[in-house]
PDB file of C-alpha atoms in Angstrom:
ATOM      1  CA  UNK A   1     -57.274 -42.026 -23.242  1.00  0.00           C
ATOM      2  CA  UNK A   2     -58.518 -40.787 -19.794  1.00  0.00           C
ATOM      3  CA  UNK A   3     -57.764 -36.722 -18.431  1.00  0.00           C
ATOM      4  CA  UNK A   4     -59.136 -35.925 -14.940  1.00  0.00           C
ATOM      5  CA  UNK A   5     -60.016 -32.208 -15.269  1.00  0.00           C
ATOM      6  CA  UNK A   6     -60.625 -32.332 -11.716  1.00  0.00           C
ATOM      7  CA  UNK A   7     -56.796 -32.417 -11.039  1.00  0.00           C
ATOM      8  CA  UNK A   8     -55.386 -31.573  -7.518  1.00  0.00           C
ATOM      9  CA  UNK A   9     -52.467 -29.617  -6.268  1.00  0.00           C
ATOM     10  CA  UNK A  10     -50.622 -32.743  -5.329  1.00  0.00           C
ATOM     11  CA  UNK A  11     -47.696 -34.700  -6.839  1.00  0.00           C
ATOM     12  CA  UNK A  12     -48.483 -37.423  -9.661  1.00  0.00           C
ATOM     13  CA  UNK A  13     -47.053 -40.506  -9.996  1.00  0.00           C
ATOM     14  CA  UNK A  14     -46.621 -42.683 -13.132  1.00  0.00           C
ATOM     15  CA  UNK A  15     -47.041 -46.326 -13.329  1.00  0.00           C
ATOM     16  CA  UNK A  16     -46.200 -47.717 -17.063  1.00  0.00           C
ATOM     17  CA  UNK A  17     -46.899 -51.234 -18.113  1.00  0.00           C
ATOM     18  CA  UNK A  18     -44.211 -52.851 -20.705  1.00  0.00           C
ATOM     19  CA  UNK A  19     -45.052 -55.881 -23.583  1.00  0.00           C
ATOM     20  CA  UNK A  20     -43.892 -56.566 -26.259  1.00  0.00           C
ATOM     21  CA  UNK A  21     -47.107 -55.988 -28.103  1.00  0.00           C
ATOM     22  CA  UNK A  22     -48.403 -53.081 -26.213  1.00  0.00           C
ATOM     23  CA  UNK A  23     -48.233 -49.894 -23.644  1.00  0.00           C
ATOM     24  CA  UNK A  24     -50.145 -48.204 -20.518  1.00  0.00           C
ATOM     25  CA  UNK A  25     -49.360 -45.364 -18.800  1.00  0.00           C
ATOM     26  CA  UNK A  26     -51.193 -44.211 -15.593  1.00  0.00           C
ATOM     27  CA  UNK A  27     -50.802 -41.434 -13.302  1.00  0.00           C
ATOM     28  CA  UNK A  28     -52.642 -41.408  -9.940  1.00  0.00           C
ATOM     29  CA  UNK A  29     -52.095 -39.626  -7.088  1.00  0.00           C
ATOM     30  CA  UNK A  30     -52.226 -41.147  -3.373  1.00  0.00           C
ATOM     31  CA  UNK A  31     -55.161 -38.750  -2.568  1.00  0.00           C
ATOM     32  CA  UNK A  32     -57.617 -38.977  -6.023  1.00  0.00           C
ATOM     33  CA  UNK A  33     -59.618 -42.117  -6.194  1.00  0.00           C
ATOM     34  CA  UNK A  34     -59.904 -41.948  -9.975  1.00  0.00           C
ATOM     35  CA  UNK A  35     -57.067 -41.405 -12.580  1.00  0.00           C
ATOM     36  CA  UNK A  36     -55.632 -38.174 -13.371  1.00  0.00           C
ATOM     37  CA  UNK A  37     -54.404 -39.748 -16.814  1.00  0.00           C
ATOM     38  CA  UNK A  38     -54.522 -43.306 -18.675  1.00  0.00           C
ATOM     39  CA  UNK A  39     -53.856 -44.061 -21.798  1.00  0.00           C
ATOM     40  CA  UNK A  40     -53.222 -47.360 -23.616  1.00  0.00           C
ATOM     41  CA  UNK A  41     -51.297 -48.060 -26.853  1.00  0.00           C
ATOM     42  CA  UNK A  42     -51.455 -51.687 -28.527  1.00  0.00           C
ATOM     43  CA  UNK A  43     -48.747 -52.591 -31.183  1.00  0.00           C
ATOM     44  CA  UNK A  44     -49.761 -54.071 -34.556  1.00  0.00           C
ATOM     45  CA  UNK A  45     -46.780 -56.538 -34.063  1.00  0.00           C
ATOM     46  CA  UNK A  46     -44.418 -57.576 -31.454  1.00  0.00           C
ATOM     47  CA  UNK A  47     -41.723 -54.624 -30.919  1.00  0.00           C
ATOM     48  CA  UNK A  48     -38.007 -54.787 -30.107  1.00  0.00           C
ATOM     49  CA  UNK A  49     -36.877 -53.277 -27.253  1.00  0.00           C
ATOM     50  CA  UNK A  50     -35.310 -50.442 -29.282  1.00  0.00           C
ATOM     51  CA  UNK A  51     -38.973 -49.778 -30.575  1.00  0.00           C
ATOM     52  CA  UNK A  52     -40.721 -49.922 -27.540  1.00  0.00           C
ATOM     53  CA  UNK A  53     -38.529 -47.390 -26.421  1.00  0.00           C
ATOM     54  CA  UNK A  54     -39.199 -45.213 -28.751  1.00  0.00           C
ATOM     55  CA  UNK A  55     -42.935 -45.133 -28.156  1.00  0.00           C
ATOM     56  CA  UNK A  56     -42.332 -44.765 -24.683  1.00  0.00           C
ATOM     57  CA  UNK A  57     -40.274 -41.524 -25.603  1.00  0.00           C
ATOM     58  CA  UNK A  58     -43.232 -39.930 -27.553  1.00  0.00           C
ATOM     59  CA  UNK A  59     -45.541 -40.436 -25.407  1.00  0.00           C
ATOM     60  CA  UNK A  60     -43.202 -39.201 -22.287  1.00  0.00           C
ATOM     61  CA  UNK A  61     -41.951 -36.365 -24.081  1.00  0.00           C
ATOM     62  CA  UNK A  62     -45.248 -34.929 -25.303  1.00  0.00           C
ATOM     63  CA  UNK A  63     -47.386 -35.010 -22.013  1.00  0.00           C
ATOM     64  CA  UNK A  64     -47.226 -32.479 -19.826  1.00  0.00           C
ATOM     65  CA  UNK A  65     -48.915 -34.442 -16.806  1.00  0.00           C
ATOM     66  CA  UNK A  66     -46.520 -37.011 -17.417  1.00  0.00           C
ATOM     67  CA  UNK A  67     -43.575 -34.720 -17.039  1.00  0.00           C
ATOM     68  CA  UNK A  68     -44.984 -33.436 -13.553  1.00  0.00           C
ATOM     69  CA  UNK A  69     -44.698 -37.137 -12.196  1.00  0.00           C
ATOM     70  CA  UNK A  70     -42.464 -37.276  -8.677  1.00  0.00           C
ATOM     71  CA  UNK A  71     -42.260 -40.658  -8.820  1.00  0.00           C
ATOM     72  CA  UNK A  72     -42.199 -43.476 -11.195  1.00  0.00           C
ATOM     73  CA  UNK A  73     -42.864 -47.429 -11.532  1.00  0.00           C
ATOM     74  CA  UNK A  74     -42.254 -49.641 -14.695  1.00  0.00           C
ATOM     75  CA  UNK A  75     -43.900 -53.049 -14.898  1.00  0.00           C
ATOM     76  CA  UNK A  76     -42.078 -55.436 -17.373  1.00  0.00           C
ATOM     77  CA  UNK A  77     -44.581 -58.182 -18.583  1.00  0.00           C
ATOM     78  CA  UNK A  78     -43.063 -60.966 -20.527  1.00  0.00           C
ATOM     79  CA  UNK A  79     -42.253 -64.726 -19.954  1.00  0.00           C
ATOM     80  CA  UNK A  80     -38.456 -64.451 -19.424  1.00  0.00           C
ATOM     81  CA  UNK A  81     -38.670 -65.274 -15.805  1.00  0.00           C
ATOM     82  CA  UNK A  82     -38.525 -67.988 -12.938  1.00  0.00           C
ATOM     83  CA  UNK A  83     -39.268 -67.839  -9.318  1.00  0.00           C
ATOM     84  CA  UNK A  84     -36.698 -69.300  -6.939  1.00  0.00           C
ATOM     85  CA  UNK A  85     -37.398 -69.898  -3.244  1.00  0.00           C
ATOM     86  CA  UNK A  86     -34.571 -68.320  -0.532  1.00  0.00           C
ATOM     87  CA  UNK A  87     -32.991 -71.456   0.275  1.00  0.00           C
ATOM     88  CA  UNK A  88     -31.383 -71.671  -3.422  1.00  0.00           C
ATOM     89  CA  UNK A  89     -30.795 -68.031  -4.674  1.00  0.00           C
ATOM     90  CA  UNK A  90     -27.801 -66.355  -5.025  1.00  0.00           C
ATOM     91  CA  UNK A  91     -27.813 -62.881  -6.234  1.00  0.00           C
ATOM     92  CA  UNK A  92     -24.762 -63.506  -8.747  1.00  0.00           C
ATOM     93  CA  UNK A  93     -25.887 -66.973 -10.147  1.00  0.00           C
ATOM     94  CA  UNK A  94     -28.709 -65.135 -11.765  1.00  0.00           C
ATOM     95  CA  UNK A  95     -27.741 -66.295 -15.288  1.00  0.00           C
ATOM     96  CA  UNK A  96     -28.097 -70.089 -14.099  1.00  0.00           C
ATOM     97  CA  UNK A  97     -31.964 -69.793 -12.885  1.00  0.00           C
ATOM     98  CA  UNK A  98     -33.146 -68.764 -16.042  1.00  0.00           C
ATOM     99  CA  UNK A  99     -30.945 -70.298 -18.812  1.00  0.00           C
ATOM    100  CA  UNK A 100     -32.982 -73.526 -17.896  1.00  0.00           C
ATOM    101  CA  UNK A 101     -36.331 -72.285 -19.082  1.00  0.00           C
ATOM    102  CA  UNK A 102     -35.196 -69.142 -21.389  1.00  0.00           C
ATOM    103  CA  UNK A 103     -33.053 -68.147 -24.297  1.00  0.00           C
ATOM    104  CA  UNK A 104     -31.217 -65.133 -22.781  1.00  0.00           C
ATOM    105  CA  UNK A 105     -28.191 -63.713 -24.760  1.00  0.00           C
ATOM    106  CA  UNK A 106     -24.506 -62.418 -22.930  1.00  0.00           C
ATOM    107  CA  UNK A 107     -25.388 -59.037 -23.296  1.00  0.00           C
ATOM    108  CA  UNK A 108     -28.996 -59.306 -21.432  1.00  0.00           C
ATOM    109  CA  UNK A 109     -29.192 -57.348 -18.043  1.00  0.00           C
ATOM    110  CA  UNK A 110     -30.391 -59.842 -15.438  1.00  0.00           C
ATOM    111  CA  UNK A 111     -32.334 -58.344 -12.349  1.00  0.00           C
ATOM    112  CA  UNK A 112     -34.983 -59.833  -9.619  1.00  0.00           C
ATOM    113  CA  UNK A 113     -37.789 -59.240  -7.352  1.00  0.00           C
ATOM    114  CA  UNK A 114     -38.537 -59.964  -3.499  1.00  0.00           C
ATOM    115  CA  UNK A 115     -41.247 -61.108  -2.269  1.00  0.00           C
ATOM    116  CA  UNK A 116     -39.741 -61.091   1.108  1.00  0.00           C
ATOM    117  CA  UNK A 117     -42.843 -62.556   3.152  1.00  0.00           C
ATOM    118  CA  UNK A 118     -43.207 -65.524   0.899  1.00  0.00           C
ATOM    119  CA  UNK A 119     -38.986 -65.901   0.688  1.00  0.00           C
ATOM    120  CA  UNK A 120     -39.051 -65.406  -3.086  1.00  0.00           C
ATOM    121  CA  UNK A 121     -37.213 -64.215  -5.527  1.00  0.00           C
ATOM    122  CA  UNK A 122     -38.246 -63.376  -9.487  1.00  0.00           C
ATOM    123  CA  UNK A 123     -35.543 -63.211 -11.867  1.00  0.00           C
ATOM    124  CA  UNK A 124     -36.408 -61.697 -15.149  1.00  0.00           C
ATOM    125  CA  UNK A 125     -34.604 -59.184 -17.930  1.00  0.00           C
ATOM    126  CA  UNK A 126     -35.527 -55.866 -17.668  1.00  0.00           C
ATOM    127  CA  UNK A 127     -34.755 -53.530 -21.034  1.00  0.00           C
ATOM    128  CA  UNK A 128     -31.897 -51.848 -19.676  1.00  0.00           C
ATOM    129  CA  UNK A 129     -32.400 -49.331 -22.437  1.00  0.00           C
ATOM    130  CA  UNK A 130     -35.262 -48.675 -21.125  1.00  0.00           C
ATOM    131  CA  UNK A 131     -34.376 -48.210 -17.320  1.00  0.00           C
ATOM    132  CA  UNK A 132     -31.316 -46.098 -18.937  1.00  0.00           C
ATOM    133  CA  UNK A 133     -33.889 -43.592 -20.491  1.00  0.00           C
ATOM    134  CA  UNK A 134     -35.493 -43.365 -17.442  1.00  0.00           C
ATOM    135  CA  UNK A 135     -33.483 -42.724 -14.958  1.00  0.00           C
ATOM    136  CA  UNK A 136     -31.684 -39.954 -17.044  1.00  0.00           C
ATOM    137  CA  UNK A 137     -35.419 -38.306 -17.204  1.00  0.00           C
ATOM    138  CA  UNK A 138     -37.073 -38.641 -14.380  1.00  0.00           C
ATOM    139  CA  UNK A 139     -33.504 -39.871 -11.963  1.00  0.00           C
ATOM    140  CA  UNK A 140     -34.458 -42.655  -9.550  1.00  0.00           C
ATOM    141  CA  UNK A 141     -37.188 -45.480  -9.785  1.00  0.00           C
ATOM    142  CA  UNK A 142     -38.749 -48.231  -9.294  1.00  0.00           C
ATOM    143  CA  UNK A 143     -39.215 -51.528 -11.502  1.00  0.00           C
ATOM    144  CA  UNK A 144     -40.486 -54.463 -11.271  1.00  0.00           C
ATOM    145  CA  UNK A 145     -41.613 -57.454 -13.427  1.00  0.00           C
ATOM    146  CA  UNK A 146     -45.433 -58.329 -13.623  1.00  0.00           C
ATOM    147  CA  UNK A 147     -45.324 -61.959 -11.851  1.00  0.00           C
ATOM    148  CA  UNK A 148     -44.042 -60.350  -8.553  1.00  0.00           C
ATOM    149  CA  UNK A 149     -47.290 -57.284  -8.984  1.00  0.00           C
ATOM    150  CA  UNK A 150     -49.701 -60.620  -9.570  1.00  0.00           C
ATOM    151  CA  UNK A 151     -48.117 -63.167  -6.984  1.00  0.00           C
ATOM    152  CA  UNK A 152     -48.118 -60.025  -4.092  1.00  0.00           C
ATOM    153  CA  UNK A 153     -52.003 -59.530  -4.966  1.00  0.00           C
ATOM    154  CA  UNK A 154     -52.687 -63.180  -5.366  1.00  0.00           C
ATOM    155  CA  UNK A 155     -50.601 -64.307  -2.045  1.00  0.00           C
ATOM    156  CA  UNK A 156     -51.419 -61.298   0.293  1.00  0.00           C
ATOM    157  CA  UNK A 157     -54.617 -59.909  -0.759  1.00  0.00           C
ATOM    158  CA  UNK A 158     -56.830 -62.526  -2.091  1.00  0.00           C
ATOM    159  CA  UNK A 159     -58.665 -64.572   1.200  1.00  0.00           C
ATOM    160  CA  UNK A 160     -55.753 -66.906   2.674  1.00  0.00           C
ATOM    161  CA  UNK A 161     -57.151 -70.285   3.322  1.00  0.00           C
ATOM    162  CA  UNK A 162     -56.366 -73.553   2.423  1.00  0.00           C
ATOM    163  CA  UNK A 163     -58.274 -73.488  -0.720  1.00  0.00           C
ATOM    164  CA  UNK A 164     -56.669 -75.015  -4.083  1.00  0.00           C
ATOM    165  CA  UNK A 165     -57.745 -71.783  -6.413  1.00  0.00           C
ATOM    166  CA  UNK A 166     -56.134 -70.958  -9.829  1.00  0.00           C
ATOM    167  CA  UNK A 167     -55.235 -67.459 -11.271  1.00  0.00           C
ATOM    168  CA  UNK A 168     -55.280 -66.266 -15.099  1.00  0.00           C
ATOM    169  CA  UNK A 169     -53.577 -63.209 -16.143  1.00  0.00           C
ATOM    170  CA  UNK A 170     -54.257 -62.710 -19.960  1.00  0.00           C
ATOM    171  CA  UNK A 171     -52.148 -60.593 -22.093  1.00  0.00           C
ATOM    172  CA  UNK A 172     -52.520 -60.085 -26.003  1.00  0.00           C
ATOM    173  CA  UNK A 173     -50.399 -62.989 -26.937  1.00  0.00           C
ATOM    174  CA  UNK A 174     -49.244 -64.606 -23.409  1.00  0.00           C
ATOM    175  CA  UNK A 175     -50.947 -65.424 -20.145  1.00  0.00           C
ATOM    176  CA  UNK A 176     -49.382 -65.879 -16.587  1.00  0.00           C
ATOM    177  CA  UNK A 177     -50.944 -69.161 -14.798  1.00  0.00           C
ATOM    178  CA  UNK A 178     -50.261 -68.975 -10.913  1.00  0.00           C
ATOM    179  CA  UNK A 179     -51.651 -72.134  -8.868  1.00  0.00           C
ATOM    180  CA  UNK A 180     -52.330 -72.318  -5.281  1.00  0.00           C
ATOM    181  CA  UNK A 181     -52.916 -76.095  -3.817  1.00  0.00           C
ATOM    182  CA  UNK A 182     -54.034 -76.086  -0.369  1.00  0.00           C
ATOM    183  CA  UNK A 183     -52.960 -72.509  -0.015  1.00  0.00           C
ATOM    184  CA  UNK A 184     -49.716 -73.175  -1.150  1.00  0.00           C
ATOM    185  CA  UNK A 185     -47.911 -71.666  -4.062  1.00  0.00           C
ATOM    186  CA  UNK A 186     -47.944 -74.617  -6.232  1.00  0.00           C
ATOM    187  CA  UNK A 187     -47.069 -73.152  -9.998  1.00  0.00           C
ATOM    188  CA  UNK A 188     -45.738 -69.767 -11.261  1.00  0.00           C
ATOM    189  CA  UNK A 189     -45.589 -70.370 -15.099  1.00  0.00           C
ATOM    190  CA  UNK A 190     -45.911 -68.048 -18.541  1.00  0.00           C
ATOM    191  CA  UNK A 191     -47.410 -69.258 -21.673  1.00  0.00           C
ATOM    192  CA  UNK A 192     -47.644 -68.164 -25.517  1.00  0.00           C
ATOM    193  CA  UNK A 193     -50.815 -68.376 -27.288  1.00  0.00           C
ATOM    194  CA  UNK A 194     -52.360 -67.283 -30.356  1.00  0.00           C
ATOM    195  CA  UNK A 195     -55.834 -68.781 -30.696  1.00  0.00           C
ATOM    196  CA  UNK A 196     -58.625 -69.387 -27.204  1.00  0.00           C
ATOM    197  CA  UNK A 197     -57.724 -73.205 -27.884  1.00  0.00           C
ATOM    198  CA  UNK A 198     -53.945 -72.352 -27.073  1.00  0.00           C
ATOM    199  CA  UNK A 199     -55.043 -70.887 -23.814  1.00  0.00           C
ATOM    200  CA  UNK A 200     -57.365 -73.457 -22.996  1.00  0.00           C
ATOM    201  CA  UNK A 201     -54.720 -76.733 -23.839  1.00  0.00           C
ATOM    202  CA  UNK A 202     -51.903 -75.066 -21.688  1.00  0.00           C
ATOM    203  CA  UNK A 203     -54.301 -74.190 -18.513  1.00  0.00           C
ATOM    204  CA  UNK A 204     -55.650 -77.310 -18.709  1.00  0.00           C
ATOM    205  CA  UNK A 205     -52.196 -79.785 -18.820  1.00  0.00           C
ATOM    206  CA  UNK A 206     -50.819 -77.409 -16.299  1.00  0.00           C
ATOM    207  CA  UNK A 207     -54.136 -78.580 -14.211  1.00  0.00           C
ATOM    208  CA  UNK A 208     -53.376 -81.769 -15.319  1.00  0.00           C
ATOM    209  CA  UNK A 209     -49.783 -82.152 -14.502  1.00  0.00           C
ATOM    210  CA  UNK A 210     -50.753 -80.941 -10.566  1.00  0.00           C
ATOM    211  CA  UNK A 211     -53.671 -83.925 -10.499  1.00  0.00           C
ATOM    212  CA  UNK A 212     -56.302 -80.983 -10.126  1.00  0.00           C
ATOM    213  CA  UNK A 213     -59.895 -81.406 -11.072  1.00  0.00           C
ATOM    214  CA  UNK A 214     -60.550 -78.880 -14.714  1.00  0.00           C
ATOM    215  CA  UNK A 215     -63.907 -78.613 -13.594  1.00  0.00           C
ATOM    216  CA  UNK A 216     -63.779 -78.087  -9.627  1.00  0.00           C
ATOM    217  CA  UNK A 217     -61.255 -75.701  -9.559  1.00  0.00           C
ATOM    218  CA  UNK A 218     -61.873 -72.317  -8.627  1.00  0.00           C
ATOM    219  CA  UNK A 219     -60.249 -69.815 -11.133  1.00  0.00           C
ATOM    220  CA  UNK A 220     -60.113 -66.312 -11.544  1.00  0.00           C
ATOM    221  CA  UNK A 221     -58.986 -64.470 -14.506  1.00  0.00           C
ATOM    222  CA  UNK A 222     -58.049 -60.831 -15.087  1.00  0.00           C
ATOM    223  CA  UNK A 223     -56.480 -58.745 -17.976  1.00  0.00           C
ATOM    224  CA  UNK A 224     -57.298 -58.570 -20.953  1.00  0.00           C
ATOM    225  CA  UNK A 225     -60.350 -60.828 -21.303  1.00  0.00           C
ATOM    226  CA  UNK A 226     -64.256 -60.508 -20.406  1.00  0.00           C
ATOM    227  CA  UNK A 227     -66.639 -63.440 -19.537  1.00  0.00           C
ATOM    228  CA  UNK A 228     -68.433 -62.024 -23.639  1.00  0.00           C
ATOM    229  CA  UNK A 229     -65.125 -62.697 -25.157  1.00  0.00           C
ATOM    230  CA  UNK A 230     -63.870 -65.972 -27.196  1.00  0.00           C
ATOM    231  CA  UNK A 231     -60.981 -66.971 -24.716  1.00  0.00           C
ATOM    232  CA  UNK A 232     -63.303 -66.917 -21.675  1.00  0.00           C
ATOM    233  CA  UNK A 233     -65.699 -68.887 -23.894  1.00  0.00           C
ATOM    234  CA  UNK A 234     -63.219 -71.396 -24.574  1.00  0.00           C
ATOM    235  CA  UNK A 235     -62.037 -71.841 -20.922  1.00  0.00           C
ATOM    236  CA  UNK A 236     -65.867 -72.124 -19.280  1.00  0.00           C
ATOM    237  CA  UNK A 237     -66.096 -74.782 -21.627  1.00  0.00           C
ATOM    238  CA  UNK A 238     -63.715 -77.030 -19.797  1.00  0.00           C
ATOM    239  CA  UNK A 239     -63.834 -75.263 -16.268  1.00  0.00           C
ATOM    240  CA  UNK A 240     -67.243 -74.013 -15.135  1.00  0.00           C
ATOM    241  CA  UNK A 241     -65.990 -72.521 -11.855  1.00  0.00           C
ATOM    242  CA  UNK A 242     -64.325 -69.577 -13.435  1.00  0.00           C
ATOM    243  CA  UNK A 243     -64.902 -66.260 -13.055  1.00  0.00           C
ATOM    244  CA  UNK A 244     -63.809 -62.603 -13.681  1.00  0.00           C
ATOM    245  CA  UNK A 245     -61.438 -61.901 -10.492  1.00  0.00           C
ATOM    246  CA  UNK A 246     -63.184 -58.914  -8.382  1.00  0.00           C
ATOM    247  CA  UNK A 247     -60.843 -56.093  -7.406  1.00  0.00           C
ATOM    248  CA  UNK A 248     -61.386 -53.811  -4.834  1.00  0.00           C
ATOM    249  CA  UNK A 249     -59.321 -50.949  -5.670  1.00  0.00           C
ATOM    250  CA  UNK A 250     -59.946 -46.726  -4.855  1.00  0.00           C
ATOM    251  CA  UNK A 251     -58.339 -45.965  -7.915  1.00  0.00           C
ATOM    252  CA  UNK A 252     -60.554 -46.323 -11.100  1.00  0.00           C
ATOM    253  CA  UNK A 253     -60.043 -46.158 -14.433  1.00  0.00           C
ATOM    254  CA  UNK A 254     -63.119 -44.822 -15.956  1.00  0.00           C
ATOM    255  CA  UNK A 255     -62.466 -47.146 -19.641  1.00  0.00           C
ATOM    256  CA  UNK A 256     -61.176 -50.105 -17.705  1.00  0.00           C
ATOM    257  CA  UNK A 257     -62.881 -52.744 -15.407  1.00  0.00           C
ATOM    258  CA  UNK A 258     -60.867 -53.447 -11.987  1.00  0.00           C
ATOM    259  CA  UNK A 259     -59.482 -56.450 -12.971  1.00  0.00           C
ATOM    260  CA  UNK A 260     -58.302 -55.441 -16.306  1.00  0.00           C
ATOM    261  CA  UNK A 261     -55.400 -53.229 -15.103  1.00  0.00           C
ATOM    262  CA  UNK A 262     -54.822 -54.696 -11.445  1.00  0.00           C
ATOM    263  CA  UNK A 263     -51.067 -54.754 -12.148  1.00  0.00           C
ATOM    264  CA  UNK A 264     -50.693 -50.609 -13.039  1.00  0.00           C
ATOM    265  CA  UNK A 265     -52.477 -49.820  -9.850  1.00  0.00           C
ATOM    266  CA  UNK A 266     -50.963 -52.061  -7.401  1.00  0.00           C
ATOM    267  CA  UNK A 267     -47.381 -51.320  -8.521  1.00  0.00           C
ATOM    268  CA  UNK A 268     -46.495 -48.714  -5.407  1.00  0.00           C
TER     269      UNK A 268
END
């Protein structure tokens, strides 16, 4: 847990990052360059909505910086989502993009993303019980699921060129694998893994399936993994032009290298 003493007279905001195995909370400020609070909670298990909500609530509830926040973001970061481009999406077909590639139930809320420069659109399921407590705590806000936070940063901040580059995001149990060929968005995809030979197979037949080179492609991972730990291991074995992605980002988080929470920061 991170407390800036040296706290300003200015308004906070709160960016909060959902799994199902795990929490963050950050507030920031536009004018500090370091974080007036961050703290990070990681589940034993994988929670149900109704539990996650209930950790959100204690930590809400019992923080008095995090009751002074004007202005709030949530990130949801799970694999129930799909991209799809301008020229097919319909706002109330959102049901029929993702039944294709995810088990989603009749009483799921369905909502999506822009991402108007690159004329996309994320569908995903928020936890509308979530969003619900929310809203009657803190009234109006943003949200947002965790491909559209990566594919912004990957598509308008990373160097545009015609490059063919790969991008890792590594959670506790799931990654998200975005592919640019050529500069082009070529691949948008969310895996499950439990072991660093999971993570390795599915990067690599996604590489495959494209007709990309394992061991000429440039890749950059970020989240939660470091080039000491066993999944980064197992992924220089097979591609030897990896590296950690470097962030340049004002706001710090004194525990946390820049690209292990990219997502929390970027979120306004």
């Amino acid at each position: 847990m991170q407390k800036n003493s040296n706290i300003v007279d200015t308004p906070y905001r709160l960016s909060v990052q959902v799994t199902l195995t795990g929490l963050s909370f950050l507030v920031s400020t536009q004018k500090l360059k370091e974080a007036v609070y961050f703290s990070e909670k990681k589940f034993t298990s994988q929670y149900t909505p109704q539990e996650i909500l209930l950790e959100i609530k204690k930590e809400i509830e019992t923080n008095e910086i995090i009751n002074q926040c004007y202005e709030v973001s949530i990130i949801y970061a799970n694999t129930t989502y799909t991209l799809v481009p301008d020229s097919l999406f319909d706002k109330n077909r959102l049901s029929e993009y993702l039944k294709f590639n995810s088990k989603i139930l009749s009483g799921d809320y369905l909502a999506y993303d822009t991402l108007a420069l690159q004329k996309l659109h994320i569908v995903y399921v928020p936890f509308i019980n979530i969003n619900n407590y929310l809203f009657e705590t803190f009234g109006s806000f943003q949200y947002y699921h965790a491909a559209t936070i990566l594919l912004q940063y990957v598509l308008e901040k990373e160097p545009s060129n015609s490059t063919t580059r790969a991008y890792i995001q590594v959670y506790t149990n799931h990654f998200d694998l975005v592919i640019l060929k050529d500069g082009a968005l070529v691949l948008c995809n969310s895996y499950t893994y439990r072991t660093p030979e999971d993570l390795a197979y599915y990067v690599l037949f996604a590489l495959e399936q494209l007709d990309l080179t394992a061991d000429v492609i440039e890749t950059k991972v970020l989240g939660d993994i470091e080039e000491n730990d066993p999944n980064f291991a197992m992924l220089y074995t097979y591609i030897r032009n990896i590296a950690v992605l470097e962030v340049v980002n004002p706001l710090t988080i004194t525990q946390r290298k820049p690209h292990q929470q990219l997502l929390l920061k970027n979120c306004f």
